[in-house]
CSV table of C-alpha atoms in Angstrom, one decimal:
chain,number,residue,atom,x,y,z
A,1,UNK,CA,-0.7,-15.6,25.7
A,2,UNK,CA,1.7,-18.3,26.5
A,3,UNK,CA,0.2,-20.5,29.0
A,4,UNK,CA,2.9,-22.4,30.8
A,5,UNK,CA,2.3,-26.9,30.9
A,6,UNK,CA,-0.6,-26.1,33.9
A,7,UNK,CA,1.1,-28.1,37.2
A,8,UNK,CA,0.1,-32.0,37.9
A,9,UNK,CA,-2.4,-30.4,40.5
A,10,UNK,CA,-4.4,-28.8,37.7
A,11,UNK,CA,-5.1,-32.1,35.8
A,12,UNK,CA,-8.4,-32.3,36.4
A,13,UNK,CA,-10.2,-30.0,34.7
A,14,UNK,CA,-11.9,-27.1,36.8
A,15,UNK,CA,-15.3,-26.0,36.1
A,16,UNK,CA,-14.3,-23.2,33.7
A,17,UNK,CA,-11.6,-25.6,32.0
A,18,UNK,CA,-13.6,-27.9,31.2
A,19,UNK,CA,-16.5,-25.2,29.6
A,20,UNK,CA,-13.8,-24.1,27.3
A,21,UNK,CA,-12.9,-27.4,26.2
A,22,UNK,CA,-16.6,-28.0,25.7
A,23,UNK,CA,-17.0,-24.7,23.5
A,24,UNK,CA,-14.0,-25.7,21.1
A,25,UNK,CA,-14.7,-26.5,17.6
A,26,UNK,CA,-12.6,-29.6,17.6
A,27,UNK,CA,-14.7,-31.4,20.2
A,28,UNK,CA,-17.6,-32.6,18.3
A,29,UNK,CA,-15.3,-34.4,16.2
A,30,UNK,CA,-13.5,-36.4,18.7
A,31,UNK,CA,-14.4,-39.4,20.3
A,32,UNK,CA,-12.1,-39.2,23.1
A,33,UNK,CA,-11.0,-35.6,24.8
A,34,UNK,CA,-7.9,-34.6,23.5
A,35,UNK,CA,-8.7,-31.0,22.8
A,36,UNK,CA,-7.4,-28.6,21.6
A,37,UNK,CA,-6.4,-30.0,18.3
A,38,UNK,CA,-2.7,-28.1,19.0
A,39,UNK,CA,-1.3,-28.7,22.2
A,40,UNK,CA,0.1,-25.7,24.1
A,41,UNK,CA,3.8,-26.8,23.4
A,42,UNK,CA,2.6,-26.9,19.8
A,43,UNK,CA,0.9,-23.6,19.8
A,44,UNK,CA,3.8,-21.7,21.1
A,45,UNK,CA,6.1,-23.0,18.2
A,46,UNK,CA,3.5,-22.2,15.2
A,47,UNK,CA,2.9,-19.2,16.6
A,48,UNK,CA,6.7,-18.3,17.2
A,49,UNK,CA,7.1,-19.6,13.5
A,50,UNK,CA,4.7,-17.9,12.2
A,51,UNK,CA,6.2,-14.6,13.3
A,52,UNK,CA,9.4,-15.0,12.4
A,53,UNK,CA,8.5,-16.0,9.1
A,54,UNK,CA,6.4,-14.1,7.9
A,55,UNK,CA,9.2,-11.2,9.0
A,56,UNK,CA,11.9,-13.1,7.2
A,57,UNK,CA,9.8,-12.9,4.3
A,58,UNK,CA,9.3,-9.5,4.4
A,59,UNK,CA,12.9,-8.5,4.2
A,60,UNK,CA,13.8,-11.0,2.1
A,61,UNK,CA,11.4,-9.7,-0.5
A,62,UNK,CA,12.3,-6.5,-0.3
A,63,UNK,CA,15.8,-6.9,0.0
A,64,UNK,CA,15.6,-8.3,-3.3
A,65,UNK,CA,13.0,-6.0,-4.7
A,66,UNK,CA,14.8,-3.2,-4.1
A,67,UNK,CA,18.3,-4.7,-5.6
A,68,UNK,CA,16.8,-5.9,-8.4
A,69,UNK,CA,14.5,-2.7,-8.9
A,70,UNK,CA,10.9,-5.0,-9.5
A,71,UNK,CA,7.8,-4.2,-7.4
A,72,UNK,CA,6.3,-7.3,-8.8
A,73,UNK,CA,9.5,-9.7,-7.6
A,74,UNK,CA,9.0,-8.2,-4.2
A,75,UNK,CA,5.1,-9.2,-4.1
A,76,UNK,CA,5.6,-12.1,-5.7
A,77,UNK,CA,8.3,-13.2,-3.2
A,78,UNK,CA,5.9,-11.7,0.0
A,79,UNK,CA,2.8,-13.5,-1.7
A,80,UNK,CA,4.1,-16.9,-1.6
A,81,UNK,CA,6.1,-16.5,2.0
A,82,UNK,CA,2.4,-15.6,3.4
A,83,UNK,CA,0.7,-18.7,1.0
A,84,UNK,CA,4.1,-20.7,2.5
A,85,UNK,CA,3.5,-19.4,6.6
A,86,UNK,CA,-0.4,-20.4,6.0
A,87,UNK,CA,0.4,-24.0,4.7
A,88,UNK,CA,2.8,-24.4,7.7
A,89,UNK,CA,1.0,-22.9,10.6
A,90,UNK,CA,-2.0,-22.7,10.8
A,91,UNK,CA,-3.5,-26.8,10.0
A,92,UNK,CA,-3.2,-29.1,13.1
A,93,UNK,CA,-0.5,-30.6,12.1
A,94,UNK,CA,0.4,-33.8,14.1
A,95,UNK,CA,4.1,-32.3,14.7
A,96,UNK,CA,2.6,-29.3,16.7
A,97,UNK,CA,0.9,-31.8,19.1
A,98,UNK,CA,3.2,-34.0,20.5
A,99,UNK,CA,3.2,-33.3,23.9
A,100,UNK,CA,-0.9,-33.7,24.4
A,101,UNK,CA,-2.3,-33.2,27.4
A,102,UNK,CA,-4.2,-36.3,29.2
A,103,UNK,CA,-7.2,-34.7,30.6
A,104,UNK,CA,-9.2,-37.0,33.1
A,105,UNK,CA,-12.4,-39.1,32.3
A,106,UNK,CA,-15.5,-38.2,33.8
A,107,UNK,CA,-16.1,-41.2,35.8
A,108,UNK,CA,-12.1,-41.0,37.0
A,109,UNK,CA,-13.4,-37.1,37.9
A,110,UNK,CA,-16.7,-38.1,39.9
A,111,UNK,CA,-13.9,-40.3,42.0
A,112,UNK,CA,-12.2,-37.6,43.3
A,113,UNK,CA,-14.4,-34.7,44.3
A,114,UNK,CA,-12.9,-30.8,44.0
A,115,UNK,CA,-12.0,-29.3,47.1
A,116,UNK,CA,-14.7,-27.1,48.8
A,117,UNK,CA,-13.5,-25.2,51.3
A,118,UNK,CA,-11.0,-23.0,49.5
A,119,UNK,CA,-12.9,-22.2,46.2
A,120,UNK,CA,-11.8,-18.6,46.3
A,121,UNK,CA,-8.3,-19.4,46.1
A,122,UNK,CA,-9.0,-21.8,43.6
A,123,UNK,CA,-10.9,-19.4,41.5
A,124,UNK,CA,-8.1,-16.7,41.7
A,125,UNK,CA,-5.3,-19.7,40.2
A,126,UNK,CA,-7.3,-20.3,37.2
A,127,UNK,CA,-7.8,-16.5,36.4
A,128,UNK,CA,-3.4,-16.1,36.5
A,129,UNK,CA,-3.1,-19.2,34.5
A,130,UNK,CA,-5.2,-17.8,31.7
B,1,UNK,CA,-3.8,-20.4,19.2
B,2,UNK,CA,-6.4,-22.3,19.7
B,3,UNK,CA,-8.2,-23.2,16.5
B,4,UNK,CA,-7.5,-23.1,12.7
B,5,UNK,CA,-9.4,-19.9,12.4
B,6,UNK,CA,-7.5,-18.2,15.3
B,7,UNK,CA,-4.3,-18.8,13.9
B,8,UNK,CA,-5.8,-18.2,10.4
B,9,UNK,CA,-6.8,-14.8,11.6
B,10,UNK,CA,-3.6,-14.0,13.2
B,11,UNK,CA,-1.5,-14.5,10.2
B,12,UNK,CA,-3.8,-13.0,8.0
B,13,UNK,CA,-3.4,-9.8,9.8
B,14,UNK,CA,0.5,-9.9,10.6
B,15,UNK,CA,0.9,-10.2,7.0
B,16,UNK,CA,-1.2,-7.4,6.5
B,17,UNK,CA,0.3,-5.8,8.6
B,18,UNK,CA,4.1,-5.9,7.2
B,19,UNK,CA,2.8,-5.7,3.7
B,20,UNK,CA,2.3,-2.0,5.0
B,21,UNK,CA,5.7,-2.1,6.3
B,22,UNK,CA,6.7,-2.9,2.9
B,23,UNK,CA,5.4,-0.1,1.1
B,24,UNK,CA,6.2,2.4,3.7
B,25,UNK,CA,9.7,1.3,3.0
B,26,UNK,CA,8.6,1.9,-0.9
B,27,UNK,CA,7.9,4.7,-0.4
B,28,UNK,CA,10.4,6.1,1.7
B,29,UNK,CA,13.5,4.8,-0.9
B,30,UNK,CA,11.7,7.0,-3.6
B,31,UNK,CA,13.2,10.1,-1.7
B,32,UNK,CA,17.0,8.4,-2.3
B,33,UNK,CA,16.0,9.8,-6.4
B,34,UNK,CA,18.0,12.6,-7.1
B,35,UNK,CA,16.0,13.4,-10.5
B,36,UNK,CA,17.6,15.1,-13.1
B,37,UNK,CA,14.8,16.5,-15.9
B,38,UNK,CA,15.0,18.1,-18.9
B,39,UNK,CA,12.1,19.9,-20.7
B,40,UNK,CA,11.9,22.4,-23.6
B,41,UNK,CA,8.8,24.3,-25.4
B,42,UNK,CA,8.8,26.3,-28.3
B,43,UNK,CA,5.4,27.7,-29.7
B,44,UNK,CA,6.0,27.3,-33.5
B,45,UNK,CA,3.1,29.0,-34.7
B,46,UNK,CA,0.1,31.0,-33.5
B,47,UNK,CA,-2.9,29.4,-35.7
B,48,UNK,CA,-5.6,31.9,-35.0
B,49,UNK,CA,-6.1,34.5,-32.3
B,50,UNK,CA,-10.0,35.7,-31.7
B,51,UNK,CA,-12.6,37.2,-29.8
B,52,UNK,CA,-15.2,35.2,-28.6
B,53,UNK,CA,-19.0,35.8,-28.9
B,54,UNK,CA,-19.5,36.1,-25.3
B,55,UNK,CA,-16.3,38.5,-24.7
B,56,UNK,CA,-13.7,36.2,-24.5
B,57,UNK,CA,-10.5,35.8,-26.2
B,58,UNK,CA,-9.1,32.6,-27.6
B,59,UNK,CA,-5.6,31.6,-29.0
B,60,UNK,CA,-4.8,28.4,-31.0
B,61,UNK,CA,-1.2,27.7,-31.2
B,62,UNK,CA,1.5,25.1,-32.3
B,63,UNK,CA,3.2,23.5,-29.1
B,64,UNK,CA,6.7,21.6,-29.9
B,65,UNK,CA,7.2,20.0,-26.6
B,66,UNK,CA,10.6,17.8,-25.9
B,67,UNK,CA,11.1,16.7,-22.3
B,68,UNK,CA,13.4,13.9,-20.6
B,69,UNK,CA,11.7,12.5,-17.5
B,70,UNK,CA,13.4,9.5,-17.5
B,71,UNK,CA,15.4,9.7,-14.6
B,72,UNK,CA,12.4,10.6,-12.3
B,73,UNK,CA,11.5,6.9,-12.9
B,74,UNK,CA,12.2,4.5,-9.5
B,75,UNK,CA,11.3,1.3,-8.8
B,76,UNK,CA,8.0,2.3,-7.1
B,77,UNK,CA,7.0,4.6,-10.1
B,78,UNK,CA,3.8,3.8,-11.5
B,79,UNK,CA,3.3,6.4,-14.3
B,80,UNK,CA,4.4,10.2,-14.6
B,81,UNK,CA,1.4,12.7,-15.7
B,82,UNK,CA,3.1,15.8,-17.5
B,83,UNK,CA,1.0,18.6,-18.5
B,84,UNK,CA,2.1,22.1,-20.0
B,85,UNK,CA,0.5,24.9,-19.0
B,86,UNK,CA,0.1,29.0,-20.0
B,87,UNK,CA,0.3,31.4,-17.4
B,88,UNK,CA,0.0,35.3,-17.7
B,89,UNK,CA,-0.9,38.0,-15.2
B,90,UNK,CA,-4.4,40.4,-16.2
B,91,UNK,CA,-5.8,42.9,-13.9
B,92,UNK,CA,-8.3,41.3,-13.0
B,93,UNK,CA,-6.1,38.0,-11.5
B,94,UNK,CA,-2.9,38.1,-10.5
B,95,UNK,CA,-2.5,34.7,-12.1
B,96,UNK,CA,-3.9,32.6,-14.4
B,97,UNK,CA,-2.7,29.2,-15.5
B,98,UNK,CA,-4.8,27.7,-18.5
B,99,UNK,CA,-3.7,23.9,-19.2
B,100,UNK,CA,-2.9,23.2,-23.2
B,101,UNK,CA,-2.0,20.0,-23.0
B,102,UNK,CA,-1.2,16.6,-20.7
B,103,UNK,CA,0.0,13.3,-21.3
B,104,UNK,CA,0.8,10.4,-19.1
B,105,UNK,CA,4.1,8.6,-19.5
B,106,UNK,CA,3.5,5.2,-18.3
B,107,UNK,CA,7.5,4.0,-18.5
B,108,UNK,CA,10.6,4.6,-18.5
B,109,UNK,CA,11.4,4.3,-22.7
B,110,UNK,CA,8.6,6.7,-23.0
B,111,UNK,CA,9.9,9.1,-20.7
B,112,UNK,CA,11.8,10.8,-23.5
B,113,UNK,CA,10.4,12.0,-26.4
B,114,UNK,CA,9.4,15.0,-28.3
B,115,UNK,CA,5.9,15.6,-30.1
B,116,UNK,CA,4.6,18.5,-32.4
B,117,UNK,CA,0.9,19.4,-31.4
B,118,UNK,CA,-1.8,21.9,-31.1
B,119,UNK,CA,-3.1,23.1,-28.2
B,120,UNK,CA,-4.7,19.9,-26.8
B,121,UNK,CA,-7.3,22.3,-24.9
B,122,UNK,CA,-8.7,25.5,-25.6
B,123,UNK,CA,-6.8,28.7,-24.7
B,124,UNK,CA,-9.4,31.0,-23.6
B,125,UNK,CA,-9.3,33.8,-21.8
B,126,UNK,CA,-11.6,35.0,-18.2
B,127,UNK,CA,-12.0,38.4,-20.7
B,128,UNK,CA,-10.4,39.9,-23.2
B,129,UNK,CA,-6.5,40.8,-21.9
B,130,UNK,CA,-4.6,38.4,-24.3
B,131,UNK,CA,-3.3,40.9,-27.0
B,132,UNK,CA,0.0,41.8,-27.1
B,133,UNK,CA,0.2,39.7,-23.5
B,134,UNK,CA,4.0,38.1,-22.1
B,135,UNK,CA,3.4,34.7,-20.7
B,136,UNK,CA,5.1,31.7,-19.3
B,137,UNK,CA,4.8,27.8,-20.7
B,138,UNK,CA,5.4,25.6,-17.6
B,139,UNK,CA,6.0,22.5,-17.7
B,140,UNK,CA,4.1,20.4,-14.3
B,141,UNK,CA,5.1,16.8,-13.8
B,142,UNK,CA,3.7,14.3,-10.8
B,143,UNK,CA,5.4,10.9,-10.3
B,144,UNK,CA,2.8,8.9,-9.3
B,145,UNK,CA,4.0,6.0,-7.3
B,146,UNK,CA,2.7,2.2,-7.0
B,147,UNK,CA,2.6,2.8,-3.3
B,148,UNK,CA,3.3,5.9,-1.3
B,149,UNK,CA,4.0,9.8,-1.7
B,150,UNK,CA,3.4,11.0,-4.9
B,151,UNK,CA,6.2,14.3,-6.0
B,152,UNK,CA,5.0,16.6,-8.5
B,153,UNK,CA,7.4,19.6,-9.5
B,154,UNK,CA,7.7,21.7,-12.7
B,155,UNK,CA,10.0,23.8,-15.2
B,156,UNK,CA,9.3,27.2,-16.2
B,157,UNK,CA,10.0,28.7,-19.7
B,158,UNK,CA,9.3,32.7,-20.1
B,159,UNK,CA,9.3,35.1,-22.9
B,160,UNK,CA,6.4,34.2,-25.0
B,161,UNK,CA,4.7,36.7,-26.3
B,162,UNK,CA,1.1,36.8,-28.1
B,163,UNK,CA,0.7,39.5,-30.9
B,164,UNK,CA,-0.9,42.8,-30.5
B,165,UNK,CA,-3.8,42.7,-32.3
B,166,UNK,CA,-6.5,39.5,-33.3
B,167,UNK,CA,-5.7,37.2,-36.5
């Protein structure tokens, strides 16, 4: 799920690359292509966060529930934690996109033609990195 | 992680997810109870004592039921239902159990109490083998639990005894 930084030799986009950035949501709102609206860097943290929260809450509510003997304090407690998590994780926040990648324009891409000769090799890389 | 409703989706269903967790864990600290009830029924009177037009026999008697459930109440306890029943032996079935009356305690200041009642249903019998018949007044309890395993146990009081002929 974690896709690494792809290497400076994957900067231009390949065929399929460049389909996905076309399907997301986020590109009809952007002039210029910096897509997705989280960068990778930024979607490893939220999701990391988001994990680890939302477990931290967990305990934490019913550690205290179950000291204090309420079933209400402990959903209370969880509720908000999850309203909390949701607030935090899942807008694009600016913070989670920090590192964004610079994808190519299209008339920098028509300048340097993709490789031909070894397109099943090239195929086969962009299948591992996904 | 790619979109809002990705991630949405994601936590959405973690939290779901431990929220099950959760009430497992509820569930599970219900069995760390060591319950300690008390219950007593006396029949103070026997009101009437017939046969039915179609064959059957029917009793009507005062119940004077005192019980202490308190301690069966946890954390995760939603409400106790207590019910008292009659149960006797004929030749046609081994056993029959005939429920006179049920209440539902919904805390743990109600849990003790005592109350003076008739039979809150009717006390009829499959025929007509009631005179003169021994039977038992148990008391059935179920804890019923916000989340989880509900327990349901009971007390048994013998040596009633209905009388030998109708009244």
């Amino acid at each position: 799920m974690f896709n690494s930084t792809p290497s400076k030799a994957n900067l231009n986009p390949t065929r399929s690359g460049r389909l996905d950035a076309l399907r997301s949501p986020s590109f009809r709102h952007c002039g210029e292509f910096s897509l997705p609206a989280m960068d990778w860097q930024g979607q490893k943290r939220s999701e990391i966060l988001m994990l680890i929260s939302l477990v931290v809450f967990g305990v934490v509510a019913f550690g205290v529930g179950y000291a204090i003997g309420s079933f209400q304090i402990m959903m209370l407690i969880y509720g908000s934690g999850v309203v909390l998590t949701a607030l935090i994780t899942v807008p694009n926040w600016p913070l989670f996109n920090r590192h964004p990648l610079k994808w190519l324009d299209p008339s920098e891409a028509d300048r340097h033609p993709k490789p031909q000769a070894n397109t099943a090799t090239s195929k086969k890389k962009v299948s591992k990195q996904k | 992680m790619h979109s809002f409703g990705y991630r949405a989706n994601a936590l959405v269903t973690f939290a779901v997810t431990i929220l099950a967790a959760m009430c497992s864990l509820a569930s599970l600290s219900d069995n760390f109870n060591v319950p300690t009830p008390t219950a007593d029924v006396k029949v103070l009177n026997i009101n009437w004592f017939q046969k039915q037009p179609n064959g059957n026999d029917e009793v009507s008697l005062t119940l004077n039921i005192s019980v202490d459930l308190s301690s069966m109440f946890t954390w995760n306890t939603k409400q106790v239902f207590v019910f008292v029943a009659a149960e006797y032996e004929t030749p046609q079935n081994a056993l029959n159990q005939v429920s006179l009356w049920d209440g539902i305690i919904p805390s743990k200041e109600h849990a003790k109490f005592w109350i003076h009642t008739t039979n809150k249903y009717r006390f009829i019998d499959q025929g007509s083998n009631l005179r003169g018949k021994d039977f038992n007044l148990t008391l059935h309890w179920h804890v019923m639990p916000k989340t989880g395993k509900m327990f349901a146990d009971k007390i048994v009081k013998s040596g009633y005894h209905l009388p030998e002929e109708y009244r």
